[in-house]
């Protein structure tokens, strides 16, 4: 959906494999926060995992804090780089950063 973060179920495959399963997934969606699609939220929650959405800087800080407090087994993070732009291929990102 427009303005919402959405990726297919296959992108979350590792969450179905890890044990113990984290009870919280912190999503860092780049420079700005935006909602995730209902389909994406529903899939992650169907795995028994709560979702917290933040910009990447705050998500990384929150993950580090919770991992120290609760242990890395109970929290996971998926972080999109701050400079990421949809539709930009990796080689173009590398060339721009040089």
GROMACS .gro file of N, CA and C in nm:
model
  294
    1UNK      N    1   0.083  -0.118   0.000
    1UNK     CA    2   0.000   0.000   0.000
    1UNK      C    3   0.088   0.125   0.000
    2UNK      N    4   0.040   0.229  -0.060
    2UNK     CA    5   0.118   0.351  -0.073
    2UNK      C    6   0.153   0.412   0.063
    3UNK      N    7   0.281   0.445   0.079
    3UNK     CA    8   0.326   0.506   0.204
    3UNK      C    9   0.350   0.408   0.317
    4UNK      N   10   0.322   0.280   0.293
    4UNK     CA   11   0.342   0.179   0.396
    4UNK      C   12   0.458   0.088   0.358
    5UNK      N   13   0.528   0.039   0.459
    5UNK     CA   14   0.638  -0.054   0.438
    5UNK      C   15   0.579  -0.194   0.424
    6UNK      N   16   0.614  -0.261   0.314
    6UNK     CA   17   0.563  -0.396   0.294
    6UNK      C   18   0.669  -0.479   0.223
    7UNK      N   19   0.696  -0.596   0.277
    7UNK     CA   20   0.781  -0.694   0.211
    7UNK      C   21   0.711  -0.829   0.222
    8UNK      N   22   0.745  -0.919   0.132
    8UNK     CA   23   0.682  -1.050   0.130
    8UNK      C   24   0.719  -1.135   0.251
    9UNK      N   25   0.640  -1.239   0.272
    9UNK     CA   26   0.661  -1.328   0.386
    9UNK      C   27   0.799  -1.393   0.383
   10UNK      N   28   0.853  -1.419   0.265
   10UNK     CA   29   0.984  -1.484   0.254
   10UNK      C   30   1.094  -1.403   0.322
   11UNK      N   31   1.079  -1.271   0.325
   11UNK     CA   32   1.180  -1.186   0.388
   11UNK      C   33   1.190  -1.210   0.539
   12UNK      N   34   1.085  -1.262   0.597
   12UNK     CA   35   1.082  -1.285   0.742
   12UNK      C   36   1.109  -1.431   0.776
   13UNK      N   37   1.155  -1.509   0.679
   13UNK     CA   38   1.174  -1.653   0.698
   13UNK      C   39   1.259  -1.690   0.818
   14UNK      N   40   1.364  -1.613   0.843
   14UNK     CA   41   1.452  -1.645   0.955
   14UNK      C   42   1.378  -1.639   1.089
   15UNK      N   43   1.276  -1.556   1.098
   15UNK     CA   44   1.201  -1.545   1.224
   15UNK      C   45   1.124  -1.674   1.254
   16UNK      N   46   1.091  -1.749   1.150
   16UNK     CA   47   1.024  -1.876   1.171
   16UNK      C   48   1.118  -1.989   1.206
   17UNK      N   49   1.248  -1.967   1.187
   17UNK     CA   50   1.348  -2.071   1.210
   17UNK      C   51   1.421  -2.060   1.343
   18UNK      N   52   1.441  -1.939   1.391
   18UNK     CA   53   1.522  -1.922   1.512
   18UNK      C   54   1.451  -1.976   1.636
   19UNK      N   55   1.531  -2.026   1.730
   19UNK     CA   56   1.477  -2.072   1.857
   19UNK      C   57   1.574  -2.035   1.966
   20UNK      N   58   1.533  -1.975   2.073
   20UNK     CA   59   1.395  -1.935   2.099
   20UNK      C   60   1.356  -1.816   2.011
   21UNK      N   61   1.230  -1.810   1.982
   21UNK     CA   62   1.177  -1.704   1.898
   21UNK      C   63   1.171  -1.574   1.979
   22UNK      N   64   1.218  -1.464   1.921
   22UNK     CA   65   1.208  -1.337   1.994
   22UNK      C   66   1.061  -1.299   2.015
   23UNK      N   67   1.033  -1.232   2.125
   23UNK     CA   68   0.895  -1.188   2.146
   23UNK      C   69   0.872  -1.048   2.091
   24UNK      N   70   0.981  -0.980   2.049
   24UNK     CA   71   0.969  -0.845   1.996
   24UNK      C   72   1.063  -0.827   1.877
   25UNK      N   73   1.010  -0.771   1.770
   25UNK     CA   74   1.090  -0.733   1.653
   25UNK      C   75   1.085  -0.582   1.642
   26UNK      N   76   1.202  -0.520   1.645
   26UNK     CA   77   1.212  -0.375   1.629
   26UNK      C   78   1.248  -0.348   1.484
   27UNK      N   79   1.162  -0.276   1.415
   27UNK     CA   80   1.186  -0.242   1.275
   27UNK      C   81   1.237  -0.099   1.266
   28UNK      N   82   1.353  -0.082   1.207
   28UNK     CA   83   1.406   0.050   1.179
   28UNK      C   84   1.388   0.077   1.031
   29UNK      N   85   1.300   0.168   0.997
   29UNK     CA   86   1.261   0.187   0.858
   29UNK      C   87   1.332   0.304   0.790
   30UNK      N   88   1.461   0.319   0.818
   30UNK     CA   89   1.538   0.423   0.752
   30UNK      C   90   1.532   0.555   0.827
   31UNK      N   91   1.543   0.662   0.751
   31UNK     CA   92   1.550   0.796   0.809
   31UNK      C   93   1.419   0.839   0.875
   32UNK      N   94   1.308   0.800   0.816
   32UNK     CA   95   1.177   0.842   0.865
   32UNK      C   96   1.093   0.721   0.906
   33UNK      N   97   1.006   0.743   1.001
   33UNK     CA   98   0.911   0.639   1.040
   33UNK      C   99   0.794   0.640   0.944
   34UNK      N  100   0.741   0.522   0.918
   34UNK     CA  101   0.618   0.509   0.841
   34UNK      C  102   0.550   0.380   0.885
   35UNK      N  103   0.422   0.368   0.863
   35UNK     CA  104   0.353   0.247   0.907
   35UNK      C  105   0.391   0.126   0.821
   36UNK      N  106   0.379   0.008   0.879
   36UNK     CA  107   0.394  -0.112   0.798
   36UNK      C  108   0.256  -0.154   0.751
   37UNK      N  109   0.252  -0.228   0.643
   37UNK     CA  110   0.123  -0.269   0.588
   37UNK      C  111   0.055  -0.367   0.685
   38UNK      N  112  -0.077  -0.368   0.685
   38UNK     CA  113  -0.149  -0.463   0.770
   38UNK      C  114  -0.108  -0.608   0.741
   39UNK      N  115  -0.082  -0.639   0.615
   39UNK     CA  116  -0.042  -0.775   0.578
   39UNK      C  117   0.092  -0.813   0.642
   40UNK      N  118   0.188  -0.721   0.638
   40UNK     CA  119   0.319  -0.746   0.698
   40UNK      C  120   0.306  -0.761   0.849
   41UNK      N  121   0.233  -0.670   0.912
   41UNK     CA  122   0.213  -0.677   1.059
   41UNK      C  123   0.145  -0.808   1.097
   42UNK      N  124   0.043  -0.845   1.023
   42UNK     CA  125  -0.032  -0.967   1.053
   42UNK      C  126   0.059  -1.090   1.043
   43UNK      N  127   0.144  -1.095   0.941
   43UNK     CA  128   0.232  -1.210   0.926
   43UNK      C  129   0.330  -1.221   1.043
   44UNK      N  130   0.394  -1.111   1.079
   44UNK     CA  131   0.490  -1.113   1.189
   44UNK      C  132   0.421  -1.152   1.319
   45UNK      N  133   0.303  -1.097   1.342
   45UNK     CA  134   0.229  -1.130   1.464
   45UNK      C  135   0.182  -1.275   1.464
   46UNK      N  136   0.157  -1.332   1.345
   46UNK     CA  137   0.117  -1.474   1.338
   46UNK      C  138   0.229  -1.566   1.385
   47UNK      N  139   0.352  -1.516   1.385
   47UNK     CA  140   0.466  -1.592   1.436
   47UNK      C  141   0.478  -1.579   1.588
   48UNK      N  142   0.390  -1.500   1.649
   48UNK     CA  143   0.394  -1.479   1.793
   48UNK      C  144   0.492  -1.370   1.834
   49UNK      N  145   0.520  -1.279   1.741
   49UNK     CA  146   0.619  -1.173   1.764
   49UNK      C  147   0.550  -1.037   1.757
   50UNK      N  148   0.572  -0.955   1.860
   50UNK     CA  149   0.521  -0.818   1.858
   50UNK      C  150   0.612  -0.732   1.771
   51UNK      N  151   0.559  -0.623   1.718
   51UNK     CA  152   0.636  -0.536   1.628
   51UNK      C  153   0.640  -0.395   1.685
   52UNK      N  154   0.759  -0.336   1.685
   52UNK     CA  155   0.777  -0.196   1.724
   52UNK      C  156   0.845  -0.126   1.607
   53UNK      N  157   0.788  -0.017   1.558
   53UNK     CA  158   0.839   0.052   1.439
   53UNK      C  159   0.899   0.186   1.480
   54UNK      N  160   1.021   0.211   1.432
   54UNK     CA  161   1.091   0.336   1.461
   54UNK      C  162   1.177   0.374   1.342
   55UNK      N  163   1.235   0.494   1.346
   55UNK     CA  164   1.339   0.525   1.248
   55UNK      C  165   1.461   0.441   1.286
   56UNK      N  166   1.554   0.422   1.192
   56UNK     CA  167   1.664   0.329   1.215
   56UNK      C  168   1.754   0.368   1.331
   57UNK      N  169   1.785   0.496   1.347
   57UNK     CA  170   1.872   0.537   1.459
   57UNK      C  171   1.813   0.497   1.594
   58UNK      N  172   1.687   0.530   1.614
   58UNK     CA  173   1.622   0.497   1.741
   58UNK      C  174   1.600   0.347   1.756
   59UNK      N  175   1.572   0.279   1.645
   59UNK     CA  176   1.552   0.134   1.651
   59UNK      C  177   1.680   0.064   1.694
   60UNK      N  178   1.794   0.107   1.641
   60UNK     CA  179   1.923   0.047   1.678
   60UNK      C  180   1.952   0.071   1.827
   61UNK      N  181   1.927   0.192   1.873
   61UNK     CA  182   1.950   0.224   2.015
   61UNK      C  183   1.857   0.142   2.104
   62UNK      N  184   1.731   0.131   2.064
   62UNK     CA  185   1.633   0.054   2.142
   62UNK      C  186   1.672  -0.094   2.146
   63UNK      N  187   1.716  -0.148   2.031
   63UNK     CA  188   1.760  -0.287   2.027
   63UNK      C  189   1.877  -0.310   2.122
   64UNK      N  190   1.977  -0.222   2.115
   64UNK     CA  191   2.095  -0.238   2.202
   64UNK      C  192   2.056  -0.235   2.349
   65UNK      N  193   1.969  -0.144   2.386
   65UNK     CA  194   1.924  -0.133   2.525
   65UNK      C  195   1.850  -0.260   2.569
   66UNK      N  196   1.753  -0.302   2.488
   66UNK     CA  197   1.673  -0.420   2.526
   66UNK      C  198   1.756  -0.548   2.522
   67UNK      N  199   1.849  -0.558   2.428
   67UNK     CA  200   1.934  -0.677   2.421
   67UNK      C  201   2.020  -0.689   2.546
   68UNK      N  202   2.066  -0.576   2.598
   68UNK     CA  203   2.146  -0.578   2.722
   68UNK      C  204   2.058  -0.611   2.843
   69UNK      N  205   1.937  -0.555   2.846
   69UNK     CA  206   1.848  -0.576   2.960
   69UNK      C  207   1.786  -0.715   2.961
   70UNK      N  208   1.737  -0.759   2.844
   70UNK     CA  209   1.658  -0.882   2.837
   70UNK      C  210   1.733  -0.998   2.774
   71UNK      N  211   1.843  -0.971   2.707
   71UNK     CA  212   1.917  -1.075   2.637
   71UNK      C  213   1.880  -1.076   2.489
   72UNK      N  214   1.976  -1.115   2.408
   72UNK     CA  215   1.956  -1.109   2.263
   72UNK      C  216   1.856  -1.212   2.213
   73UNK      N  217   1.823  -1.312   2.294
   73UNK     CA  218   1.728  -1.413   2.250
   73UNK      C  219   1.584  -1.367   2.252
   74UNK      N  220   1.553  -1.259   2.321
   74UNK     CA  221   1.413  -1.217   2.334
   74UNK      C  222   1.376  -1.099   2.246
   75UNK      N  223   1.474  -1.041   2.178
   75UNK     CA  224   1.446  -0.924   2.094
   75UNK      C  225   1.526  -0.937   1.964
   76UNK      N  226   1.465  -0.894   1.855
   76UNK     CA  227   1.532  -0.896   1.724
   76UNK      C  228   1.514  -0.759   1.659
   77UNK      N  229   1.598  -0.730   1.562
   77UNK     CA  230   1.586  -0.603   1.490
   77UNK      C  231   1.606  -0.627   1.341
   78UNK      N  232   1.531  -0.554   1.262
   78UNK     CA  233   1.549  -0.548   1.117
   78UNK      C  234   1.567  -0.400   1.086
   79UNK      N  235   1.685  -0.364   1.038
   79UNK     CA  236   1.720  -0.222   1.022
   79UNK      C  237   1.751  -0.189   0.877
   80UNK      N  238   1.680  -0.093   0.823
   80UNK     CA  239   1.706  -0.043   0.688
   80UNK      C  240   1.806   0.071   0.699
   81UNK      N  241   1.912   0.069   0.617
   81UNK     CA  242   2.013   0.175   0.624
   81UNK      C  243   1.951   0.313   0.604
   82UNK      N  244   2.010   0.413   0.669
   82UNK     CA  245   1.957   0.550   0.662
   82UNK      C  246   1.954   0.605   0.520
   83UNK      N  247   2.049   0.570   0.436
   83UNK     CA  248   2.055   0.623   0.300
   83UNK      C  249   1.979   0.542   0.197
   84UNK      N  250   1.906   0.439   0.240
   84UNK     CA  251   1.836   0.351   0.147
   84UNK      C  252   1.722   0.423   0.077
   85UNK      N  253   1.713   0.401  -0.053
   85UNK     CA  254   1.599   0.451  -0.131
   85UNK      C  255   1.545   0.335  -0.212
   86UNK      N  256   1.415   0.315  -0.208
   86UNK     CA  257   1.354   0.205  -0.282
   86UNK      C  258   1.382   0.221  -0.430
   87UNK      N  259   1.410   0.109  -0.496
   87UNK     CA  260   1.435   0.111  -0.639
   87UNK      C  261   1.579   0.138  -0.676
   88UNK      N  262   1.663   0.170  -0.579
   88UNK     CA  263   1.804   0.198  -0.604
   88UNK      C  264   1.880   0.067  -0.590
   89UNK      N  265   1.954   0.028  -0.692
   89UNK     CA  266   2.029  -0.097  -0.685
   89UNK      C  267   2.158  -0.076  -0.607
   90UNK      N  268   2.211  -0.184  -0.553
   90UNK     CA  269   2.327  -0.177  -0.464
   90UNK      C  270   2.445  -0.107  -0.530
   91UNK      N  271   2.476  -0.138  -0.655
   91UNK     CA  272   2.592  -0.077  -0.721
   91UNK      C  273   2.579   0.074  -0.728
   92UNK      N  274   2.459   0.125  -0.749
   92UNK     CA  275   2.438   0.270  -0.752
   92UNK      C  276   2.463   0.330  -0.615
   93UNK      N  277   2.423   0.259  -0.509
   93UNK     CA  278   2.446   0.308  -0.373
   93UNK      C  279   2.596   0.317  -0.346
   94UNK      N  280   2.672   0.216  -0.386
   94UNK     CA  281   2.816   0.215  -0.363
   94UNK      C  282   2.882   0.328  -0.440
   95UNK      N  283   2.844   0.347  -0.567
   95UNK     CA  284   2.902   0.452  -0.649
   95UNK      C  285   2.876   0.591  -0.591
   96UNK      N  286   2.756   0.612  -0.535
   96UNK     CA  287   2.723   0.743  -0.479
   96UNK      C  288   2.803   0.772  -0.353
   97UNK      N  289   2.836   0.667  -0.277
   97UNK     CA  290   2.905   0.686  -0.150
   97UNK      C  291   3.056   0.704  -0.165
   98UNK      N  292   3.109   0.681  -0.283
   98UNK     CA  293   3.255   0.691  -0.304
   98UNK      C  294   3.296   0.834  -0.328
   0.00000   0.00000   0.00000
